[in-house]
Amino acid sequence: YMAGNRQQLCCVYDQKVKDKYDSRDYVLTHFNEALREGWIQAYFQPEMRAITGKLCGAEALARWVDPEKGVLSPGLFIPVLEEANLIHRLDLCIIEQTCQIIRGMKDENEPMIPISVNLSRIDFQVCDIFKEVDRLRRKYDLSPKLLKIEVTESTLTTAPEALMRAMREFQRAGYDVWMDDFGSGYSSLNNLQSYNFDLIKIDMIFLRNFASNPSVSTIVAAIIDMAKRLGIQTLCEGVETVEQADFLREVGCERLQGFLFAQPLPFEEFIEYFSDHADGYLEPVEENEYYR
Ligand code: C2E
Ligand code: MG
Ligand code: MG
Ligand code: MG
């Protein structure tokens, strides 16, 4: 019985390992085709201003829309592309689609909203990521204020010098740099004094235990208060309930993002959402900065 059980467990394990290798293989052998054929698509998740509940931005999130396998999530292909030093090609593809959507708003004379894009820690190691991003921005003739640069905490430990240098270049050129997944890593507080982030995105792990654990609200309120004193804006990710949104607004969190408002939406659906909510556009920045 024991032996049989163990054999079964081994089979399950082997199958999992095999699936992982198969999907890794699939991603690597089809990546060029995916880029060429437009399978790599930016989805856009709305970001809301907490006090008004109105649309104030969006985040571009990568999807691999495979003709056979359907829509694949970033968790499946991003680690593989990072390991193969190919992730910057995906990131730049998503950034170009983001520039195109903002350019479209500009051409339609719609009010414009900034859209944030995710950079991988690997981007800072394998290319001059500032130069590449800024080249795309100039190609579409957009103000740097319209592209927010999201950097995860892991970048601070894997490529601190390269990040420091790139961050300075981004900010000198007029971009805002945001710290993604704040609080999910190890040295969050220490990092806030050495890096000059314009906004921190509070990781959704906090909200996961919001209802069951009363200390969560104390911690989140303290993070928001601390950020405020440091002159850093805050956005909370993963907002799923009205209770969470009410609490975050009360403790002064400026922006909210999560399924309560909308999922990440494919291009056309986002354009529709945007048209319905575009009058909610509110940014505490001179409007002409966007139209520069
Ligand atoms: P992230 O940048 O922290 O993005 C937020 C993730 O949370 C997204 O997952 C989003 O779909 C999900 N999310 C948003 N609201 C809610 C909610 O209310 N509840 C829950 N449970 N989840 C919510 P997604 O799209 O699967 O992306 C996962 C991660 O993959 C991202 O985390 C980011 O680190 C990475 N990623 C996504 N797109 C790109 C990209 O273009 N380039 C790079 N380098 N990384 C990317
Ligand atoms: Mg992000
Ligand atoms: Mg995040
Ligand atoms: Mg995350």
XYZ file of N, CA and C and ligand atoms in Angstrom, residues 40-43 45-46 59-63 72-79 82 87-88 90-95 117-123 150 152 180-181 201-204 207-208 236-241 244 257-264, ligand 1:
226
model
N 1.183 38.808 -27.717
C 1.506 39.515 -26.476
C 0.661 40.779 -26.448
N -0.280 40.811 -25.511
C -1.215 41.938 -25.489
C -1.270 42.595 -24.123
N -1.332 43.911 -24.147
C -1.507 44.654 -22.899
C -2.991 44.684 -22.555
N -3.313 44.260 -21.324
C -4.640 44.474 -20.748
C -4.491 45.674 -19.811
N -5.922 47.665 -16.360
C -6.789 47.671 -15.173
C -6.926 49.095 -14.631
N -8.158 49.588 -14.512
C -8.392 50.943 -14.016
C -7.846 51.173 -12.603
N -3.253 50.434 -15.110
C -1.998 49.687 -15.172
C -2.051 48.741 -16.360
N -0.970 48.715 -17.136
C -0.862 47.777 -18.251
C -0.343 46.450 -17.717
N -1.058 45.369 -18.002
C -0.662 44.036 -17.541
C -0.595 43.096 -18.740
N 0.487 42.349 -18.837
C 0.732 41.524 -20.020
C -0.113 40.252 -20.023
N -0.635 39.929 -21.185
C -1.284 38.635 -21.404
C -0.709 38.034 -22.680
N -2.976 33.264 -21.516
C -2.035 32.822 -20.486
C -1.667 33.998 -19.576
N -1.560 33.709 -18.252
C -1.235 34.745 -17.265
C 0.257 34.960 -17.157
N 0.636 36.134 -16.683
C 2.049 36.471 -16.562
C 2.839 35.464 -15.720
N 2.200 34.891 -14.706
C 2.894 33.935 -13.852
C 3.478 32.776 -14.634
N 2.915 32.505 -15.788
C 3.359 31.383 -16.601
C 4.540 31.726 -17.503
N 4.571 32.949 -18.019
C 5.639 33.251 -18.988
C 6.681 34.255 -18.489
N 6.330 35.089 -17.499
C 7.308 36.101 -17.075
C 8.563 35.507 -16.426
N 8.418 34.563 -15.469
C 9.633 33.973 -14.893
C 10.506 33.285 -15.950
N 12.259 35.962 -17.904
C 13.288 36.590 -17.060
C 14.531 35.720 -17.016
N 12.985 39.198 -21.078
C 11.804 39.907 -20.572
C 11.721 41.350 -21.067
N 12.874 41.990 -21.325
C 12.822 43.392 -21.772
C 12.096 43.516 -23.102
N 9.480 41.727 -24.046
C 8.055 41.742 -23.718
C 7.664 43.081 -23.085
N 8.466 43.540 -22.139
C 8.138 44.796 -21.452
C 8.032 45.948 -22.447
N 8.965 45.999 -23.396
C 8.944 47.096 -24.376
C 7.755 46.966 -25.323
N 7.366 45.741 -25.602
C 6.181 45.506 -26.437
C 4.930 46.026 -25.717
N 4.805 45.748 -24.425
C 3.667 46.243 -23.632
C 3.717 47.769 -23.525
N 4.914 48.313 -23.356
C 5.055 49.772 -23.242
C 4.678 50.445 -24.560
N 3.353 51.079 -16.211
C 3.894 49.889 -16.864
C 4.875 49.201 -15.920
N 4.963 47.901 -16.026
C 5.827 47.124 -15.133
C 7.178 46.861 -15.766
N 8.236 47.125 -15.008
C 9.571 46.746 -15.464
C 10.059 45.585 -14.607
N 10.779 44.676 -15.233
C 11.385 43.560 -14.499
C 12.758 43.986 -13.978
N 13.165 43.381 -12.869
C 14.524 43.648 -12.365
C 15.566 43.323 -13.433
N 15.266 42.339 -14.295
C 16.226 41.923 -15.324
C 16.436 43.042 -16.361
N 15.398 43.833 -16.609
C 15.513 44.932 -17.584
C 16.685 45.851 -17.262
N 6.685 51.275 -13.006
C 6.596 50.432 -11.808
C 7.803 49.514 -11.689
N 9.564 46.591 -9.021
C 9.273 45.781 -7.830
C 10.428 45.845 -6.838
N 6.308 48.920 -6.751
C 5.231 47.932 -6.823
C 5.349 46.944 -5.659
N 4.226 46.371 -5.272
C 4.203 45.294 -4.274
C 4.870 45.680 -2.961
N 2.853 51.270 -4.250
C 1.662 50.441 -4.412
C 1.702 49.403 -3.308
N 0.760 49.508 -2.397
C 0.732 48.608 -1.238
C 0.243 47.233 -1.691
N 1.043 46.228 -1.397
C 0.776 44.881 -1.902
C -0.559 44.331 -1.409
N -1.168 43.503 -2.250
C -2.498 42.998 -1.914
C -2.480 41.930 -0.832
N -4.512 43.079 2.188
C -5.972 43.039 2.138
C -6.528 41.626 2.233
N -5.690 40.646 1.878
C -6.162 39.265 1.927
C -6.669 38.905 3.321
N -3.458 51.398 -3.134
C -3.604 50.046 -2.599
C -4.138 49.115 -3.684
N -3.441 47.979 -3.851
C -3.803 46.993 -4.873
C -4.713 45.934 -4.276
N -5.463 45.294 -5.114
C -6.239 44.129 -4.688
C -7.475 44.487 -3.884
N -8.046 45.682 -4.111
C -9.260 46.096 -3.402
C -10.445 45.322 -3.982
N -11.090 44.517 -3.146
C -12.177 43.668 -3.633
C -13.521 43.963 -2.979
N -13.506 44.647 -1.830
C -14.785 44.892 -1.146
C -14.975 46.380 -0.849
N -13.208 47.463 2.338
C -11.788 47.776 2.157
C -11.624 49.177 1.572
N -7.053 50.199 -6.567
C -7.069 49.356 -7.762
C -7.500 47.968 -7.327
N -8.403 47.363 -8.075
C -8.799 46.012 -7.703
C -10.089 45.592 -8.364
N -10.439 44.316 -8.150
C -11.602 43.724 -8.809
C -12.904 44.432 -8.428
N -12.932 45.141 -7.266
C -14.132 45.897 -6.900
C -14.514 46.869 -8.013
N -13.518 47.430 -8.663
C -13.766 48.409 -9.730
C -13.762 47.740 -11.095
N -12.710 47.032 -11.394
C -12.630 46.324 -12.675
C -11.456 45.361 -12.686
N -11.589 44.330 -13.497
C -10.496 43.395 -13.776
C -9.578 44.064 -14.801
N -8.411 43.502 -15.042
C -7.639 43.968 -16.194
C -8.448 43.683 -17.469
P 1.418 43.430 -10.278
O 2.162 44.392 -11.107
O 1.465 43.607 -8.801
O -0.062 43.462 -10.824
C -1.207 43.260 -10.039
C -1.761 41.867 -10.194
O -2.865 41.713 -9.332
C -2.296 41.539 -11.574
O -2.075 40.159 -11.822
C -3.791 41.800 -11.427
O -4.588 41.091 -12.353
C -4.017 41.303 -10.036
N -5.169 41.926 -9.387
C -5.653 43.164 -9.586
N -6.698 43.418 -8.793
C -6.891 42.317 -8.049
C -7.828 41.959 -7.019
O -8.702 42.726 -6.611
N -7.695 40.724 -6.460
C -6.739 39.851 -6.869
N -6.696 38.658 -6.281
N -5.845 40.145 -7.830
C -5.916 41.365 -8.407
P -1.471 39.630 -13.186
O -2.017 40.440 -14.318
O -1.619 38.163 -13.195
O 0.070 39.997 -13.056
C 0.873 39.397 -12.081
C 2.225 40.028 -12.016
O 2.951 39.797 -13.226
C 2.180 41.547 -11.892
O 1.925 41.924 -10.569
C 3.568 41.929 -12.378
O 4.515 41.754 -11.351
C 3.805 40.885 -13.442
N 3.524 41.505 -14.760
C 2.336 41.673 -15.401
N 2.501 42.278 -16.600
C 3.834 42.515 -16.713
C 4.662 43.128 -17.713
O 4.206 43.619 -18.756
N 6.013 43.156 -17.472
C 6.567 42.652 -16.315
N 7.917 42.719 -16.181
N 5.830 42.094 -15.361
C 4.478 42.033 -15.540
